[in-house]
Amino acid sequence: MQEILNNLEGMEIDEAAVEVNDAEWPMFMRTDETQEFAPSSEVQAAEIREAFLDIPELRYENWVELNGEQRVAALNELEQQVAEIAMRDPMDVQMVTFDNPNLEGQYNGKELNVADHSIMDNTYEGYKETLDTLLHEGRHAYQYYNLGVKCVEPNKELVDSWAVNIDIVGYDNGDRLIFKDMGYWEYYSQPIEVDARVFAETVINEIGL
């Protein structure tokens, strides 16, 4: 041991190496150089964080000063960036009033609808819920894009689970008679809903909200 310590004391420190080690390395990198596939969910989350930070209107202290139209415009700007990162078509974001007061949002095949009571809520919880809903419904747009337009998701098993959920088992919106005995759980546990929730939570955590 003493011999090792003596050898270390005699070594010259490579200052250039120290500078390199202390440098800020990129936090993420796209590994698919063919550009045939979208990046992984984790990489998408990191890139969405960068896009979020480039839209000052989406920061909470600025968000609370915006009116409804301005908030929707900021959400549309983020959706454009998210869609580009995910290599899917962007959706129009609309603020809507749902008949069901418990519904926060939906993807209807053409739009991402976010509840007005969420968008216009000035609390931090309402602000965070709005962003979470946008990301959740945008993930549904990504799922359907992969199944109906072009498969860009690199995880084949994940795409297969979406296909089974939608095309074989069928999507449960929470009120199908066959699942009444299980209630909301049958909706909540569907692969496409689990995936959308996990993805939105991953991005929200990456942003630091």
PDB file of C-alpha atoms in Angstrom:
ATOM      1  CA  MET A   1       0.000   0.000   0.000  1.00  0.00           C
ATOM      2  CA  GLN A   2       2.781   2.436   0.926  1.00  0.00           C
ATOM      3  CA  GLU A   3       4.471   1.759  -2.396  1.00  0.00           C
ATOM      4  CA  ILE A   4       1.266   2.635  -4.240  1.00  0.00           C
ATOM      5  CA  LEU A   5       0.921   5.875  -2.264  1.00  0.00           C
ATOM      6  CA  ASN A   6       4.505   6.801  -3.040  1.00  0.00           C
ATOM      7  CA  ASN A   7       3.929   6.208  -6.740  1.00  0.00           C
ATOM      8  CA  LEU A   8       0.835   8.398  -6.665  1.00  0.00           C
ATOM      9  CA  GLU A   9       2.705  11.207  -4.975  1.00  0.00           C
ATOM     10  CA  GLY A  10       5.269  11.105  -7.739  1.00  0.00           C
ATOM     11  CA  MET A  11       2.747  11.313 -10.574  1.00  0.00           C
ATOM     12  CA  GLU A  12       2.218  14.607 -12.365  1.00  0.00           C
ATOM     13  CA  ILE A  13      -1.383  15.720 -12.654  1.00  0.00           C
ATOM     14  CA  ASP A  14      -2.579  15.978 -16.220  1.00  0.00           C
ATOM     15  CA  GLU A  15      -4.247  19.406 -16.099  1.00  0.00           C
ATOM     16  CA  ALA A  16      -5.777  18.965 -19.526  1.00  0.00           C
ATOM     17  CA  ALA A  17      -7.471  15.770 -18.382  1.00  0.00           C
ATOM     18  CA  VAL A  18      -8.823  17.554 -15.321  1.00  0.00           C
ATOM     19  CA  GLU A  19     -10.301  20.288 -17.507  1.00  0.00           C
ATOM     20  CA  VAL A  20     -11.947  17.704 -19.728  1.00  0.00           C
ATOM     21  CA  ASN A  21     -13.421  15.843 -16.768  1.00  0.00           C
ATOM     22  CA  ASP A  22     -14.797  19.066 -15.341  1.00  0.00           C
ATOM     23  CA  ALA A  23     -16.365  20.099 -18.647  1.00  0.00           C
ATOM     24  CA  GLU A  24     -20.106  19.988 -19.104  1.00  0.00           C
ATOM     25  CA  TRP A  25     -20.771  16.912 -21.190  1.00  0.00           C
ATOM     26  CA  PRO A  26     -23.995  16.627 -23.211  1.00  0.00           C
ATOM     27  CA  MET A  27     -26.729  15.076 -21.056  1.00  0.00           C
ATOM     28  CA  PHE A  28     -28.231  13.140 -23.940  1.00  0.00           C
ATOM     29  CA  MET A  29     -27.424  11.981 -27.440  1.00  0.00           C
ATOM     30  CA  ARG A  30     -29.484  10.486 -30.223  1.00  0.00           C
ATOM     31  CA  THR A  31     -28.120   7.026 -31.006  1.00  0.00           C
ATOM     32  CA  ASP A  32     -30.108   6.375 -34.185  1.00  0.00           C
ATOM     33  CA  GLU A  33     -27.975   7.957 -36.879  1.00  0.00           C
ATOM     34  CA  THR A  34     -30.280   6.687 -39.641  1.00  0.00           C
ATOM     35  CA  GLN A  35     -33.039   9.030 -38.422  1.00  0.00           C
ATOM     36  CA  GLU A  36     -35.553   6.223 -38.991  1.00  0.00           C
ATOM     37  CA  PHE A  37     -36.603   6.082 -35.366  1.00  0.00           C
ATOM     38  CA  ALA A  38     -37.488   8.619 -32.723  1.00  0.00           C
ATOM     39  CA  PRO A  39     -35.198   8.808 -29.689  1.00  0.00           C
ATOM     40  CA  SER A  40     -36.016   6.813 -26.570  1.00  0.00           C
ATOM     41  CA  SER A  41     -38.537   8.185 -24.095  1.00  0.00           C
ATOM     42  CA  GLU A  42     -35.710   9.282 -21.793  1.00  0.00           C
ATOM     43  CA  VAL A  43     -33.975  11.199 -24.566  1.00  0.00           C
ATOM     44  CA  GLN A  44     -37.263  12.709 -25.701  1.00  0.00           C
ATOM     45  CA  ALA A  45     -37.820  13.919 -22.137  1.00  0.00           C
ATOM     46  CA  ALA A  46     -34.377  15.559 -22.057  1.00  0.00           C
ATOM     47  CA  GLU A  47     -34.954  17.289 -25.390  1.00  0.00           C
ATOM     48  CA  ILE A  48     -38.445  18.412 -24.392  1.00  0.00           C
ATOM     49  CA  ARG A  49     -36.901  19.977 -21.292  1.00  0.00           C
ATOM     50  CA  GLU A  50     -34.637  22.063 -23.517  1.00  0.00           C
ATOM     51  CA  ALA A  51     -37.615  23.102 -25.647  1.00  0.00           C
ATOM     52  CA  PHE A  52     -39.597  24.010 -22.523  1.00  0.00           C
ATOM     53  CA  LEU A  53     -36.795  26.226 -21.236  1.00  0.00           C
ATOM     54  CA  ASP A  54     -36.753  28.092 -24.557  1.00  0.00           C
ATOM     55  CA  ILE A  55     -40.402  29.161 -24.129  1.00  0.00           C
ATOM     56  CA  PRO A  56     -40.408  31.791 -21.353  1.00  0.00           C
ATOM     57  CA  GLU A  57     -44.206  32.002 -21.311  1.00  0.00           C
ATOM     58  CA  LEU A  58     -44.306  28.488 -19.877  1.00  0.00           C
ATOM     59  CA  ARG A  59     -42.447  29.403 -16.722  1.00  0.00           C
ATOM     60  CA  TYR A  60     -44.877  29.643 -13.843  1.00  0.00           C
ATOM     61  CA  GLU A  61     -44.074  33.232 -12.907  1.00  0.00           C
ATOM     62  CA  ASN A  62     -44.846  34.294 -16.495  1.00  0.00           C
ATOM     63  CA  TRP A  63     -47.713  31.840 -17.014  1.00  0.00           C
ATOM     64  CA  VAL A  64     -49.877  33.403 -14.295  1.00  0.00           C
ATOM     65  CA  GLU A  65     -49.685  36.762 -16.098  1.00  0.00           C
ATOM     66  CA  LEU A  66     -51.089  35.356 -19.369  1.00  0.00           C
ATOM     67  CA  ASN A  67     -54.718  35.301 -20.484  1.00  0.00           C
ATOM     68  CA  GLY A  68     -56.373  32.160 -21.831  1.00  0.00           C
ATOM     69  CA  GLU A  69     -55.503  32.819 -25.474  1.00  0.00           C
ATOM     70  CA  GLN A  70     -51.858  33.445 -24.635  1.00  0.00           C
ATOM     71  CA  ARG A  71     -51.666  30.284 -22.564  1.00  0.00           C
ATOM     72  CA  VAL A  72     -53.079  28.191 -25.393  1.00  0.00           C
ATOM     73  CA  ALA A  73     -50.574  29.777 -27.775  1.00  0.00           C
ATOM     74  CA  ALA A  74     -47.704  28.819 -25.450  1.00  0.00           C
ATOM     75  CA  LEU A  75     -49.022  25.254 -25.209  1.00  0.00           C
ATOM     76  CA  ASN A  76     -49.229  25.058 -29.001  1.00  0.00           C
ATOM     77  CA  GLU A  77     -45.622  26.215 -29.268  1.00  0.00           C
ATOM     78  CA  LEU A  78     -44.520  23.457 -26.905  1.00  0.00           C
ATOM     79  CA  GLU A  79     -46.612  20.868 -28.768  1.00  0.00           C
ATOM     80  CA  GLN A  80     -44.892  21.820 -32.025  1.00  0.00           C
ATOM     81  CA  GLN A  81     -41.523  21.127 -30.407  1.00  0.00           C
ATOM     82  CA  VAL A  82     -42.651  17.889 -28.758  1.00  0.00           C
ATOM     83  CA  ALA A  83     -44.020  16.592 -32.067  1.00  0.00           C
ATOM     84  CA  GLU A  84     -40.774  17.392 -33.875  1.00  0.00           C
ATOM     85  CA  ILE A  85     -38.732  15.593 -31.220  1.00  0.00           C
ATOM     86  CA  ALA A  86     -41.045  12.561 -31.388  1.00  0.00           C
ATOM     87  CA  MET A  87     -41.019  12.576 -35.213  1.00  0.00           C
ATOM     88  CA  ARG A  88     -44.817  12.733 -35.467  1.00  0.00           C
ATOM     89  CA  ASP A  89     -47.336  15.183 -36.867  1.00  0.00           C
ATOM     90  CA  PRO A  90     -48.065  18.140 -34.548  1.00  0.00           C
ATOM     91  CA  MET A  91     -51.582  18.532 -33.176  1.00  0.00           C
ATOM     92  CA  ASP A  92     -53.584  21.691 -32.629  1.00  0.00           C
ATOM     93  CA  VAL A  93     -54.031  22.409 -28.900  1.00  0.00           C
ATOM     94  CA  GLN A  94     -57.473  23.640 -27.886  1.00  0.00           C
ATOM     95  CA  MET A  95     -58.950  24.765 -24.574  1.00  0.00           C
ATOM     96  CA  VAL A  96     -62.342  23.100 -24.132  1.00  0.00           C
ATOM     97  CA  THR A  97     -65.120  22.714 -21.588  1.00  0.00           C
ATOM     98  CA  PHE A  98     -65.837  19.054 -20.944  1.00  0.00           C
ATOM     99  CA  ASP A  99     -69.218  17.780 -19.818  1.00  0.00           C
ATOM    100  CA  ASN A 100     -67.350  15.600 -17.335  1.00  0.00           C
ATOM    101  CA  PRO A 101     -65.750  17.958 -14.786  1.00  0.00           C
ATOM    102  CA  ASN A 102     -63.230  15.267 -13.859  1.00  0.00           C
ATOM    103  CA  LEU A 103     -61.839  15.057 -17.392  1.00  0.00           C
ATOM    104  CA  GLU A 104     -58.572  16.962 -17.824  1.00  0.00           C
ATOM    105  CA  GLY A 105     -57.897  16.317 -21.508  1.00  0.00           C
ATOM    106  CA  GLN A 106     -58.271  14.109 -24.540  1.00  0.00           C
ATOM    107  CA  TYR A 107     -56.743  13.302 -27.904  1.00  0.00           C
ATOM    108  CA  ASN A 108     -59.486  13.062 -30.523  1.00  0.00           C
ATOM    109  CA  GLY A 109     -57.354  12.153 -33.528  1.00  0.00           C
ATOM    110  CA  LYS A 110     -56.971  15.741 -34.720  1.00  0.00           C
ATOM    111  CA  GLU A 111     -56.502  17.875 -31.624  1.00  0.00           C
ATOM    112  CA  LEU A 112     -55.144  17.839 -28.115  1.00  0.00           C
ATOM    113  CA  ASN A 113     -57.956  19.128 -25.914  1.00  0.00           C
ATOM    114  CA  VAL A 114     -57.123  20.480 -22.466  1.00  0.00           C
ATOM    115  CA  ALA A 115     -59.799  21.386 -19.921  1.00  0.00           C
ATOM    116  CA  ASP A 116     -60.447  25.100 -19.466  1.00  0.00           C
ATOM    117  CA  HIS A 117     -60.671  24.729 -15.682  1.00  0.00           C
ATOM    118  CA  SER A 118     -57.106  23.397 -15.726  1.00  0.00           C
ATOM    119  CA  ILE A 119     -55.622  25.964 -18.107  1.00  0.00           C
ATOM    120  CA  MET A 120     -57.221  28.897 -16.277  1.00  0.00           C
ATOM    121  CA  ASP A 121     -56.256  27.658 -12.812  1.00  0.00           C
ATOM    122  CA  ASN A 122     -53.602  30.042 -11.516  1.00  0.00           C
ATOM    123  CA  THR A 123     -52.377  27.722  -8.787  1.00  0.00           C
ATOM    124  CA  TYR A 124     -49.092  25.904  -9.263  1.00  0.00           C
ATOM    125  CA  GLU A 125     -50.981  22.614  -9.126  1.00  0.00           C
ATOM    126  CA  GLY A 126     -53.253  23.741 -11.985  1.00  0.00           C
ATOM    127  CA  TYR A 127     -50.271  24.920 -14.019  1.00  0.00           C
ATOM    128  CA  LYS A 128     -48.466  21.605 -13.526  1.00  0.00           C
ATOM    129  CA  GLU A 129     -51.638  19.629 -14.315  1.00  0.00           C
ATOM    130  CA  THR A 130     -52.046  21.550 -17.573  1.00  0.00           C
ATOM    131  CA  LEU A 131     -48.529  20.681 -18.725  1.00  0.00           C
ATOM    132  CA  ASP A 132     -48.915  17.082 -17.598  1.00  0.00           C
ATOM    133  CA  THR A 133     -52.184  16.805 -19.551  1.00  0.00           C
ATOM    134  CA  LEU A 134     -50.610  18.263 -22.687  1.00  0.00           C
ATOM    135  CA  LEU A 135     -47.735  15.790 -22.529  1.00  0.00           C
ATOM    136  CA  HIS A 136     -50.079  12.893 -21.725  1.00  0.00           C
ATOM    137  CA  GLU A 137     -52.401  13.579 -24.646  1.00  0.00           C
ATOM    138  CA  GLY A 138     -49.449  14.278 -26.928  1.00  0.00           C
ATOM    139  CA  ARG A 139     -48.132  10.832 -26.067  1.00  0.00           C
ATOM    140  CA  HIS A 140     -51.455   9.379 -27.199  1.00  0.00           C
ATOM    141  CA  ALA A 141     -50.944  11.195 -30.513  1.00  0.00           C
ATOM    142  CA  TYR A 142     -47.518   9.538 -30.699  1.00  0.00           C
ATOM    143  CA  GLN A 143     -49.001   6.108 -30.003  1.00  0.00           C
ATOM    144  CA  TYR A 144     -51.626   6.427 -32.721  1.00  0.00           C
ATOM    145  CA  TYR A 145     -49.087   7.857 -35.160  1.00  0.00           C
ATOM    146  CA  ASN A 146     -46.943   4.760 -34.673  1.00  0.00           C
ATOM    147  CA  LEU A 147     -49.896   2.440 -35.207  1.00  0.00           C
ATOM    148  CA  GLY A 148     -51.629   4.226 -38.061  1.00  0.00           C
ATOM    149  CA  VAL A 149     -49.094   6.333 -39.945  1.00  0.00           C
ATOM    150  CA  LYS A 150     -45.474   5.290 -39.441  1.00  0.00           C
ATOM    151  CA  CYS A 151     -43.707   3.313 -36.735  1.00  0.00           C
ATOM    152  CA  VAL A 152     -40.907   5.483 -35.361  1.00  0.00           C
ATOM    153  CA  GLU A 153     -40.830   4.101 -31.814  1.00  0.00           C
ATOM    154  CA  PRO A 154     -37.662   1.988 -31.420  1.00  0.00           C
ATOM    155  CA  ASN A 155     -39.188  -0.292 -28.760  1.00  0.00           C
ATOM    156  CA  LYS A 156     -41.144  -2.875 -30.768  1.00  0.00           C
ATOM    157  CA  GLU A 157     -42.571  -4.576 -27.669  1.00  0.00           C
ATOM    158  CA  LEU A 158     -44.013  -1.263 -26.529  1.00  0.00           C
ATOM    159  CA  VAL A 159     -45.683  -0.663 -29.886  1.00  0.00           C
ATOM    160  CA  ASP A 160     -47.043  -4.207 -29.853  1.00  0.00           C
ATOM    161  CA  SER A 161     -48.657  -3.562 -26.460  1.00  0.00           C
ATOM    162  CA  TRP A 162     -50.376  -0.478 -27.886  1.00  0.00           C
ATOM    163  CA  ALA A 163     -51.635  -2.497 -30.849  1.00  0.00           C
ATOM    164  CA  VAL A 164     -53.083  -5.195 -28.606  1.00  0.00           C
ATOM    165  CA  ASN A 165     -54.736  -2.572 -26.411  1.00  0.00           C
ATOM    166  CA  ILE A 166     -56.333  -0.682 -29.292  1.00  0.00           C
ATOM    167  CA  ASP A 167     -56.820  -3.196 -32.103  1.00  0.00           C
ATOM    168  CA  ILE A 168     -57.348  -6.523 -30.317  1.00  0.00           C
ATOM    169  CA  VAL A 169     -58.658  -5.984 -26.799  1.00  0.00           C
ATOM    170  CA  GLY A 170     -60.129  -2.598 -27.604  1.00  0.00           C
ATOM    171  CA  TYR A 171     -59.780   0.681 -25.759  1.00  0.00           C
ATOM    172  CA  ASP A 172     -61.779   0.988 -22.541  1.00  0.00           C
ATOM    173  CA  ASN A 173     -62.973   4.522 -21.839  1.00  0.00           C
ATOM    174  CA  GLY A 174     -64.103   3.619 -18.351  1.00  0.00           C
ATOM    175  CA  ASP A 175     -67.783   2.914 -18.928  1.00  0.00           C
ATOM    176  CA  ARG A 176     -67.817  -0.339 -20.899  1.00  0.00           C
ATOM    177  CA  LEU A 177     -70.380  -2.736 -19.429  1.00  0.00           C
ATOM    178  CA  ILE A 178     -68.041  -5.723 -19.546  1.00  0.00           C
ATOM    179  CA  PHE A 179     -65.668  -4.034 -17.103  1.00  0.00           C
ATOM    180  CA  LYS A 180     -68.204  -2.404 -14.808  1.00  0.00           C
ATOM    181  CA  ASP A 181     -67.253  -4.693 -11.925  1.00  0.00           C
ATOM    182  CA  MET A 182     -63.687  -3.417 -12.086  1.00  0.00           C
ATOM    183  CA  GLY A 183     -64.622   0.226 -12.496  1.00  0.00           C
ATOM    184  CA  TYR A 184     -61.968   2.826 -13.267  1.00  0.00           C
ATOM    185  CA  TRP A 185     -59.078   0.390 -12.788  1.00  0.00           C
ATOM    186  CA  GLU A 186     -59.701  -1.248 -16.154  1.00  0.00           C
ATOM    187  CA  TYR A 187     -59.215   2.121 -17.869  1.00  0.00           C
ATOM    188  CA  TYR A 188     -56.293   3.120 -15.686  1.00  0.00           C
ATOM    189  CA  SER A 189     -54.300  -0.072 -16.257  1.00  0.00           C
ATOM    190  CA  GLN A 190     -54.443  -0.127 -20.064  1.00  0.00           C
ATOM    191  CA  PRO A 191     -50.995  -0.170 -21.741  1.00  0.00           C
ATOM    192  CA  ILE A 192     -51.563   3.054 -23.652  1.00  0.00           C
ATOM    193  CA  GLU A 193     -52.717   4.862 -20.495  1.00  0.00           C
ATOM    194  CA  VAL A 194     -49.853   3.532 -18.395  1.00  0.00           C
ATOM    195  CA  ASP A 195     -47.369   4.563 -21.074  1.00  0.00           C
ATOM    196  CA  ALA A 196     -48.868   8.054 -21.428  1.00  0.00           C
ATOM    197  CA  ARG A 197     -48.824   8.626 -17.672  1.00  0.00           C
ATOM    198  CA  VAL A 198     -45.240   7.403 -17.291  1.00  0.00           C
ATOM    199  CA  PHE A 199     -44.044   9.492 -20.228  1.00  0.00           C
ATOM    200  CA  ALA A 200     -45.695  12.687 -18.963  1.00  0.00           C
ATOM    201  CA  GLU A 201     -44.329  12.102 -15.466  1.00  0.00           C
ATOM    202  CA  THR A 202     -40.842  11.462 -16.861  1.00  0.00           C
ATOM    203  CA  VAL A 203     -40.880  14.785 -18.712  1.00  0.00           C
ATOM    204  CA  ILE A 204     -42.339  16.710 -15.759  1.00  0.00           C
ATOM    205  CA  ASN A 205     -39.593  15.305 -13.513  1.00  0.00           C
ATOM    206  CA  GLU A 206     -36.926  16.088 -16.119  1.00  0.00           C
ATOM    207  CA  ILE A 207     -38.128  19.699 -16.274  1.00  0.00           C
ATOM    208  CA  GLY A 208     -38.090  19.836 -12.491  1.00  0.00           C
ATOM    209  CA  LEU A 209     -41.680  20.843 -11.844  1.00  0.00           C
TER     210      LEU A 209
END
